[in-house]
């Protein structure tokens, strides 16, 4: 397809006209950067994604990875070719310190640039972004030796990384993992256990694979307080900068998924004796940081990973949106409602109001979600580089509150966008001749991994809006309130949206208080998914109002489109939160009272 | 999987405890029947679906039909084996007259029985149900010769049937079909043209394939008023009860779909000269009924087909619901919200409120949709066999209004049920090791074919609720009003639901009047899809209230489940119609005013 996977025009608007990303170059960390260097990275990534990643997206889906009899993984060759180009360009190191060979890009620019790869080829890009997340975590919490041994080759694109959390019996409930790590006399550990759903868990794309593994050191506390984090390489270093013997990490099987098929998703055995490093069974691992703090380290990365999942969902939604706009402009079918002459020529699909509804809904979802994702990414930059500690702390707090929404809202609504993209294509959209059915299948993963939709709801309502005495929700309300004030001052449609948003926000705050008023967690949390969805719609309404303000006074199709999409969101979408808040306010017990035997 | 594909208990409740299907046996057409014969058919179908259809459902999906170099179609052998068993049992003829070898089953019983096959294997069952629809149409509008030549072998399971409406350039807009039918001196026609999306359009499953083809006779009126209907067999009869030469109907290609893969979906050429019946090119066809009335005949069948699509969506939703209930009962994960002891054993998923929410939503969707589908099916029986002509006319009118909802509501919400079924399964649900991902892919077809979601909205708001001076909507309101009165008399929860339903219904009627008040079709119809969805939720709320009344006074898990699902629908679902009706009342122009260049 020649349709772009993302809109550079929209990215320019969001980054420069709204978020003032150029302003970050006054910070010491980004002082070598300028709008020109940001543009260069965005251009490079758009070009590389289009030329190296997009062309094999369908082929990768149709030819999913297979396990050879010798236990290695067969992938179509284009995957490695694309990732090699990505690695050689130094993009894995985009956000990292210059001292590690990185570009010190702001997170917000890196996310925008990398979204091109996610939109062009979700599966192939995942190998790279898992590696970035892995390296980031080791840099944050690992020793210099781990950084030198494992992070540097990852940043050079020679090693890839994974995150090994889930086990066959323990997914959402990490308290129940059973992988064990036995301390050794030399300070290392030997790991034994089975990990499930490990993306990129095995392949021949890189010289080595660096697994970050959650495991329990015997004798430690029960539950999540006894979880530690380990680096477990597929191949052990030889001590001279090269690779030595195989570690005892074995690919047991590949999962066969509905979508996202190009990313190997694996069942891995650690320490089953298939390999015998040092002459005996057991996967050699190295502790990251301190014992029993593994989950907190992993959550440091998980927040990034969750925003990353949001971007994956956004990118797939965006690619489908653009393809369906293009299709609706070129495919003709039927006539206007008031044209009764069957001999008049058929009109393009886009002339039908219901098709425009489906396109506007997609636009409102994907552009709203992208804006939220970039806003959160800029909060990461604020957190990391704000000159004032209080500003940094505020960014952290706001990011904490927004993360479950930045993960779940795109996963829900950009999937819906993909469904609408299929619908715009009609019967053709249901076939594999077009791309949108794959986007829909690929995107269905996103409400599941890195914390399910339900887990995000519990995180938001059970933790984020109540932590620090409700400071997070108060900060969100204050931040939205500031936008409301600006919008009221701006007048016009913005002022009307401000009133609607302000009213919805007050309801959300009131509902939150009501849910926790009597301290019954079971009742408060019974409908936490509904709370998550209502809060998500209110946050996206706020983000759309921000875009309206950023577009104020500007003329032309692009800005008219922004205003119309905002109007759509306020007319068609924000009101959906009303009945959800009504339900929450009623402290409804329907699901609590339902008995298993009644199903 | 050993989980049943449908619930016989629920079918018994709906058929016997609610719809009093046994009462139909007082009608002359059904006088040979009794509850015993109905039960026997239901048992037979459940058993055959489980043993012959379900086992190859996944295999059929993984091994989609391919076209051999000689132009024939390769399917896994289990498809033919299952359909042969189905045909030999005389099930194709289930609803047909005894004079044609049929069982004269009521439609409502036949639909319930056949849903077992749709739930067990949507793809394989489609061949059979397309044949039923085809035969039904020829019986209704075709000559005795066409019935004898084509319908009888279809009812015996020897011939299969198709519906050939769409062309590559004309799907929703049938006015633009270009297939031509040239009259011949012998009274037959020669057809030339290309048909797209023809399910079951070619295969080697049956001795012959009977295509029902829409085409235009040259010189006829433009648009839909010039469309005629033809029987075009794949193989021409030899005049002695056997098969003669190949007709000029050629398989050009198979469509490769996201789901529903076991049903061949074809691009067919008619009259391209690949075959030369009678020594020359052109597909031999026979006119059904009168010229230029083809679309009205086809719509007679299309209403059935649309309810059939609803049942397909329901069946897939139901199968996924039952599997996710079973999974949630057996899979353990995590602990209760108030259990802080990590050494306590994990609990079954079904103990978590959010999982019960996802199961209750599925239950409310699939049982509500099944009830509506069976209600509509009984209206078909009323229409066909009511002893009073006025009763028959009322059934027809109510069926006309409900058909777009009976098609679109299950297609939207039972697909959502399948998404929730995946979510309950977590990561496992996204893999092909479980069935639910296939149900989700299979079900995504249903909002597209036999009239898209948007087409159903235009049909409901643009035609059905305004025809005969609004008589259809008035009858629906009267019918729902009668339920409201009974529920108020019953008291308790039912009376509360009645008030909510009555209020929503009044709003719907008022909104309908407001939309058409100034006669601007473009404004009235701009949000017809939203109208369809709001009306659908109100209708399903009514159907749930009907079920509550049918369950009144009965104790036990099954009835408690019905009551709790109804409560869920009234608490979580019906309120969604509120903002939709608000939007419609505002005569919103957002989609109308959106310009193509703004996307």
CSV table of N, CA and C in Angstrom, one decimal, chain A residues 473-563:
chain,number,residue,atom,x,y,z
A,473,UNK,N,-5.3,12.1,41.6
A,473,UNK,CA,-6.6,12.6,40.9
A,473,UNK,C,-6.7,14.1,41.1
A,474,UNK,N,-6.3,14.6,42.2
A,474,UNK,CA,-6.4,16.1,42.4
A,474,UNK,C,-5.5,16.8,41.4
A,475,UNK,N,-4.3,16.3,41.1
A,475,UNK,CA,-3.4,16.9,40.1
A,475,UNK,C,-4.0,16.8,38.7
A,476,UNK,N,-4.6,15.6,38.4
A,476,UNK,CA,-5.3,15.5,37.1
A,476,UNK,C,-6.4,16.5,37.0
A,477,UNK,N,-7.2,16.7,38.0
A,477,UNK,CA,-8.3,17.6,38.0
A,477,UNK,C,-7.8,19.0,37.9
A,478,UNK,N,-6.7,19.3,38.5
A,478,UNK,CA,-6.1,20.7,38.5
A,478,UNK,C,-5.6,21.0,37.0
A,479,UNK,N,-5.0,19.9,36.5
A,479,UNK,CA,-4.4,20.1,35.1
A,479,UNK,C,-5.5,20.3,34.1
A,480,UNK,N,-6.6,19.4,34.2
A,480,UNK,CA,-7.7,19.6,33.3
A,480,UNK,C,-8.4,20.9,33.5
A,481,UNK,N,-8.5,21.3,34.8
A,481,UNK,CA,-9.1,22.6,35.2
A,481,UNK,C,-8.4,23.8,34.5
A,482,UNK,N,-7.1,23.7,34.4
A,482,UNK,CA,-6.4,24.8,33.8
A,482,UNK,C,-6.7,24.9,32.3
A,483,UNK,N,-6.9,23.7,31.7
A,483,UNK,CA,-7.3,23.7,30.2
A,483,UNK,C,-8.7,24.3,30.1
A,484,UNK,N,-9.6,23.9,31.0
A,484,UNK,CA,-10.9,24.4,31.0
A,484,UNK,C,-10.9,26.0,31.1
A,485,UNK,N,-10.1,26.5,32.0
A,485,UNK,CA,-10.1,28.0,32.1
A,485,UNK,C,-9.6,28.6,30.8
A,486,UNK,N,-8.6,28.1,30.2
A,486,UNK,CA,-8.0,28.6,29.0
A,486,UNK,C,-9.1,28.6,27.9
A,487,UNK,N,-9.8,27.5,27.9
A,487,UNK,CA,-10.9,27.3,26.9
A,487,UNK,C,-12.0,28.3,27.1
A,488,UNK,N,-12.4,28.5,28.3
A,488,UNK,CA,-13.4,29.5,28.6
A,488,UNK,C,-13.0,30.8,28.1
A,489,UNK,N,-11.8,31.1,28.3
A,489,UNK,CA,-11.3,32.5,27.9
A,489,UNK,C,-11.2,32.6,26.4
A,490,UNK,N,-11.0,31.4,25.8
A,490,UNK,CA,-10.9,31.4,24.3
A,490,UNK,C,-12.3,31.6,23.7
A,491,UNK,N,-13.4,31.2,24.4
A,491,UNK,CA,-14.7,31.4,23.9
A,491,UNK,C,-15.1,30.4,22.8
A,492,UNK,N,-16.2,30.7,22.1
A,492,UNK,CA,-16.6,29.9,21.0
A,492,UNK,C,-16.9,28.4,21.3
A,493,UNK,N,-16.7,27.5,20.4
A,493,UNK,CA,-16.9,26.1,20.7
A,493,UNK,C,-16.1,25.6,21.9
A,494,UNK,N,-14.9,26.1,22.0
A,494,UNK,CA,-14.0,25.7,23.0
A,494,UNK,C,-14.6,25.9,24.4
A,495,UNK,N,-15.3,27.1,24.5
A,495,UNK,CA,-15.9,27.4,25.8
A,495,UNK,C,-17.0,26.4,26.1
A,496,UNK,N,-17.8,26.0,25.1
A,496,UNK,CA,-18.8,25.1,25.3
A,496,UNK,C,-18.3,23.7,25.7
A,497,UNK,N,-17.2,23.3,25.0
A,497,UNK,CA,-16.6,22.0,25.4
A,497,UNK,C,-16.1,22.1,26.8
A,498,UNK,N,-15.5,23.2,27.2
A,498,UNK,CA,-15.0,23.4,28.5
A,498,UNK,C,-16.1,23.1,29.6
A,499,UNK,N,-17.3,23.7,29.3
A,499,UNK,CA,-18.3,23.4,30.3
A,499,UNK,C,-18.7,21.9,30.4
A,500,UNK,N,-18.7,21.3,29.2
A,500,UNK,CA,-19.1,19.9,29.3
A,500,UNK,C,-18.0,19.1,29.9
A,501,UNK,N,-16.7,19.4,29.6
A,501,UNK,CA,-15.6,18.7,30.3
A,501,UNK,C,-15.6,18.9,31.8
A,502,UNK,N,-15.8,20.2,32.2
A,502,UNK,CA,-15.7,20.5,33.6
A,502,UNK,C,-16.8,19.7,34.3
A,503,UNK,N,-18.0,19.7,33.7
A,503,UNK,CA,-19.0,19.0,34.4
A,503,UNK,C,-18.7,17.5,34.5
A,504,UNK,N,-18.2,16.9,33.5
A,504,UNK,CA,-17.8,15.5,33.5
A,504,UNK,C,-16.7,15.2,34.5
A,505,UNK,N,-15.8,16.1,34.6
A,505,UNK,CA,-14.7,15.9,35.5
A,505,UNK,C,-15.2,16.0,37.0
A,506,UNK,N,-16.0,17.0,37.2
A,506,UNK,CA,-16.6,17.1,38.6
A,506,UNK,C,-17.3,15.8,39.0
A,507,UNK,N,-18.1,15.2,38.0
A,507,UNK,CA,-18.8,14.0,38.2
A,507,UNK,C,-17.7,12.9,38.6
A,508,UNK,N,-16.7,12.8,37.8
A,508,UNK,CA,-15.7,11.8,38.0
A,508,UNK,C,-15.1,11.9,39.4
A,509,UNK,N,-14.8,13.1,39.8
A,509,UNK,CA,-14.2,13.3,41.2
A,509,UNK,C,-15.2,12.8,42.2
A,510,UNK,N,-16.5,13.3,42.0
A,510,UNK,CA,-17.5,12.9,43.0
A,510,UNK,C,-17.7,11.4,43.0
A,511,UNK,N,-17.7,10.8,41.9
A,511,UNK,CA,-17.9,9.3,41.8
A,511,UNK,C,-16.8,8.6,42.6
A,512,UNK,N,-15.6,9.1,42.4
A,512,UNK,CA,-14.4,8.5,43.0
A,512,UNK,C,-14.6,8.5,44.5
A,513,UNK,N,-15.0,9.7,45.0
A,513,UNK,CA,-15.2,9.8,46.5
A,513,UNK,C,-16.3,8.9,47.0
A,514,UNK,N,-17.4,8.9,46.2
A,514,UNK,CA,-18.5,8.0,46.6
A,514,UNK,C,-18.1,6.6,46.7
A,515,UNK,N,-17.3,6.1,45.7
A,515,UNK,CA,-17.0,4.7,45.6
A,515,UNK,C,-16.1,4.3,46.8
A,516,UNK,N,-15.3,5.2,47.3
A,516,UNK,CA,-14.4,4.9,48.4
A,516,UNK,C,-15.0,5.4,49.8
A,517,UNK,N,-16.2,6.0,49.7
A,517,UNK,CA,-16.7,6.6,51.0
A,517,UNK,C,-16.8,5.6,52.1
A,518,UNK,N,-17.3,4.4,51.9
A,518,UNK,CA,-17.4,3.5,53.0
A,518,UNK,C,-16.3,2.4,53.1
A,519,UNK,N,-15.3,2.6,52.3
A,519,UNK,CA,-14.1,1.8,52.4
A,519,UNK,C,-14.3,0.3,52.1
A,520,UNK,N,-15.4,-0.1,51.4
A,520,UNK,CA,-15.6,-1.5,51.1
A,520,UNK,C,-14.9,-1.7,49.7
A,521,UNK,N,-13.7,-2.3,49.7
A,521,UNK,CA,-13.0,-2.4,48.5
A,521,UNK,C,-13.7,-3.3,47.5
A,522,UNK,N,-14.4,-4.3,48.0
A,522,UNK,CA,-15.1,-5.2,47.0
A,522,UNK,C,-16.1,-4.5,46.2
A,523,UNK,N,-16.9,-3.6,46.9
A,523,UNK,CA,-17.9,-2.8,46.2
A,523,UNK,C,-17.3,-1.7,45.4
A,524,UNK,N,-16.3,-1.1,45.9
A,524,UNK,CA,-15.7,0.0,45.2
A,524,UNK,C,-15.1,-0.5,43.9
A,525,UNK,N,-14.4,-1.7,43.9
A,525,UNK,CA,-13.7,-2.1,42.8
A,525,UNK,C,-14.5,-3.0,41.8
A,526,UNK,N,-15.8,-3.3,42.2
A,526,UNK,CA,-16.6,-4.3,41.4
A,526,UNK,C,-16.7,-3.8,40.0
A,527,UNK,N,-16.8,-2.5,39.8
A,527,UNK,CA,-16.9,-2.0,38.4
A,527,UNK,C,-15.8,-1.1,38.0
A,528,UNK,N,-14.6,-1.5,38.4
A,528,UNK,CA,-13.4,-0.7,38.1
A,528,UNK,C,-13.1,-0.6,36.6
A,529,UNK,N,-13.5,-1.6,35.9
A,529,UNK,CA,-13.3,-1.5,34.4
A,529,UNK,C,-14.2,-0.4,33.8
A,530,UNK,N,-15.4,-0.3,34.4
A,530,UNK,CA,-16.3,0.8,33.9
A,530,UNK,C,-15.7,2.2,34.3
A,531,UNK,N,-15.2,2.2,35.5
A,531,UNK,CA,-14.6,3.5,36.0
A,531,UNK,C,-13.4,3.9,35.0
A,532,UNK,N,-12.6,2.9,34.7
A,532,UNK,CA,-11.5,3.1,33.8
A,532,UNK,C,-11.9,3.7,32.5
A,533,UNK,N,-13.0,3.1,32.0
A,533,UNK,CA,-13.5,3.5,30.7
A,533,UNK,C,-14.1,5.0,30.7
A,534,UNK,N,-14.8,5.2,31.8
A,534,UNK,CA,-15.4,6.6,31.9
A,534,UNK,C,-14.3,7.6,32.1
A,535,UNK,N,-13.3,7.3,32.9
A,535,UNK,CA,-12.2,8.2,33.1
A,535,UNK,C,-11.4,8.4,31.8
A,536,UNK,N,-11.3,7.3,31.1
A,536,UNK,CA,-10.6,7.4,29.8
A,536,UNK,C,-11.3,8.4,28.8
A,537,UNK,N,-12.6,8.3,28.7
A,537,UNK,CA,-13.3,9.2,27.8
A,537,UNK,C,-13.2,10.6,28.3
A,538,UNK,N,-13.2,10.9,29.6
A,538,UNK,CA,-13.0,12.3,30.1
A,538,UNK,C,-11.6,12.8,29.8
A,539,UNK,N,-10.6,11.9,30.0
A,539,UNK,CA,-9.3,12.3,29.7
A,539,UNK,C,-9.1,12.6,28.2
A,540,UNK,N,-9.6,11.8,27.4
A,540,UNK,CA,-9.5,12.1,25.9
A,540,UNK,C,-10.3,13.3,25.5
A,541,UNK,N,-11.4,13.6,26.1
A,541,UNK,CA,-12.1,14.8,25.9
A,541,UNK,C,-11.2,16.0,26.2
A,542,UNK,N,-10.5,15.9,27.3
A,542,UNK,CA,-9.6,17.0,27.7
A,542,UNK,C,-8.5,17.1,26.6
A,543,UNK,N,-8.0,16.0,26.2
A,543,UNK,CA,-6.9,16.1,25.2
A,543,UNK,C,-7.4,16.7,23.9
A,544,UNK,N,-8.7,16.4,23.6
A,544,UNK,CA,-9.2,17.0,22.3
A,544,UNK,C,-9.4,18.5,22.5
A,545,UNK,N,-9.8,18.9,23.7
A,545,UNK,CA,-9.9,20.4,24.0
A,545,UNK,C,-8.6,21.0,23.9
A,546,UNK,N,-7.5,20.4,24.4
A,546,UNK,CA,-6.2,20.9,24.2
A,546,UNK,C,-5.8,21.1,22.7
A,547,UNK,N,-6.2,20.1,21.9
A,547,UNK,CA,-5.9,20.2,20.5
A,547,UNK,C,-6.7,21.4,19.9
A,548,UNK,N,-7.9,21.5,20.3
A,548,UNK,CA,-8.7,22.7,19.8
A,548,UNK,C,-8.1,24.0,20.1
A,549,UNK,N,-7.6,24.1,21.3
A,549,UNK,CA,-6.9,25.3,21.7
A,549,UNK,C,-5.6,25.5,20.9
A,550,UNK,N,-4.9,24.4,20.7
A,550,UNK,CA,-3.6,24.5,19.9
A,550,UNK,C,-3.9,24.9,18.4
A,551,UNK,N,-5.1,24.6,18.0
A,551,UNK,CA,-5.5,24.9,16.6
A,551,UNK,C,-6.2,26.2,16.4
A,552,UNK,N,-6.4,26.9,17.6
A,552,UNK,CA,-7.2,28.1,17.5
A,552,UNK,C,-6.6,29.1,16.6
A,553,UNK,N,-7.4,29.7,15.8
A,553,UNK,CA,-7.0,30.8,14.9
A,553,UNK,C,-6.3,30.3,13.7
A,554,UNK,N,-6.1,29.0,13.5
A,554,UNK,CA,-5.4,28.5,12.3
A,554,UNK,C,-6.5,28.1,11.3
A,555,UNK,N,-6.3,28.4,10.1
A,555,UNK,CA,-7.2,28.0,9.0
A,555,UNK,C,-6.7,26.9,8.2
A,556,UNK,N,-7.6,26.3,7.4
A,556,UNK,CA,-7.1,25.2,6.5
A,556,UNK,C,-7.7,23.9,6.8
A,557,UNK,N,-7.7,23.0,5.9
A,557,UNK,CA,-8.3,21.7,6.0
A,557,UNK,C,-7.8,20.9,7.3
A,558,UNK,N,-6.5,21.0,7.5
A,558,UNK,CA,-6.0,20.2,8.7
A,558,UNK,C,-6.7,20.7,10.0
A,559,UNK,N,-6.7,22.0,10.2
A,559,UNK,CA,-7.3,22.5,11.4
A,559,UNK,C,-8.8,22.3,11.5
A,560,UNK,N,-9.5,22.5,10.3
A,560,UNK,CA,-10.9,22.2,10.3
A,560,UNK,C,-11.2,20.8,10.7
A,561,UNK,N,-10.3,19.9,10.2
A,561,UNK,CA,-10.5,18.5,10.6
A,561,UNK,C,-10.3,18.2,12.1
A,562,UNK,N,-9.3,18.9,12.7
A,562,UNK,CA,-9.1,18.8,14.1
A,562,UNK,C,-10.4,19.3,14.9
A,563,UNK,N,-10.9,20.4,14.4
A,563,UNK,CA,-12.1,21.0,15.1
A,563,UNK,C,-13.3,20.0,15.0
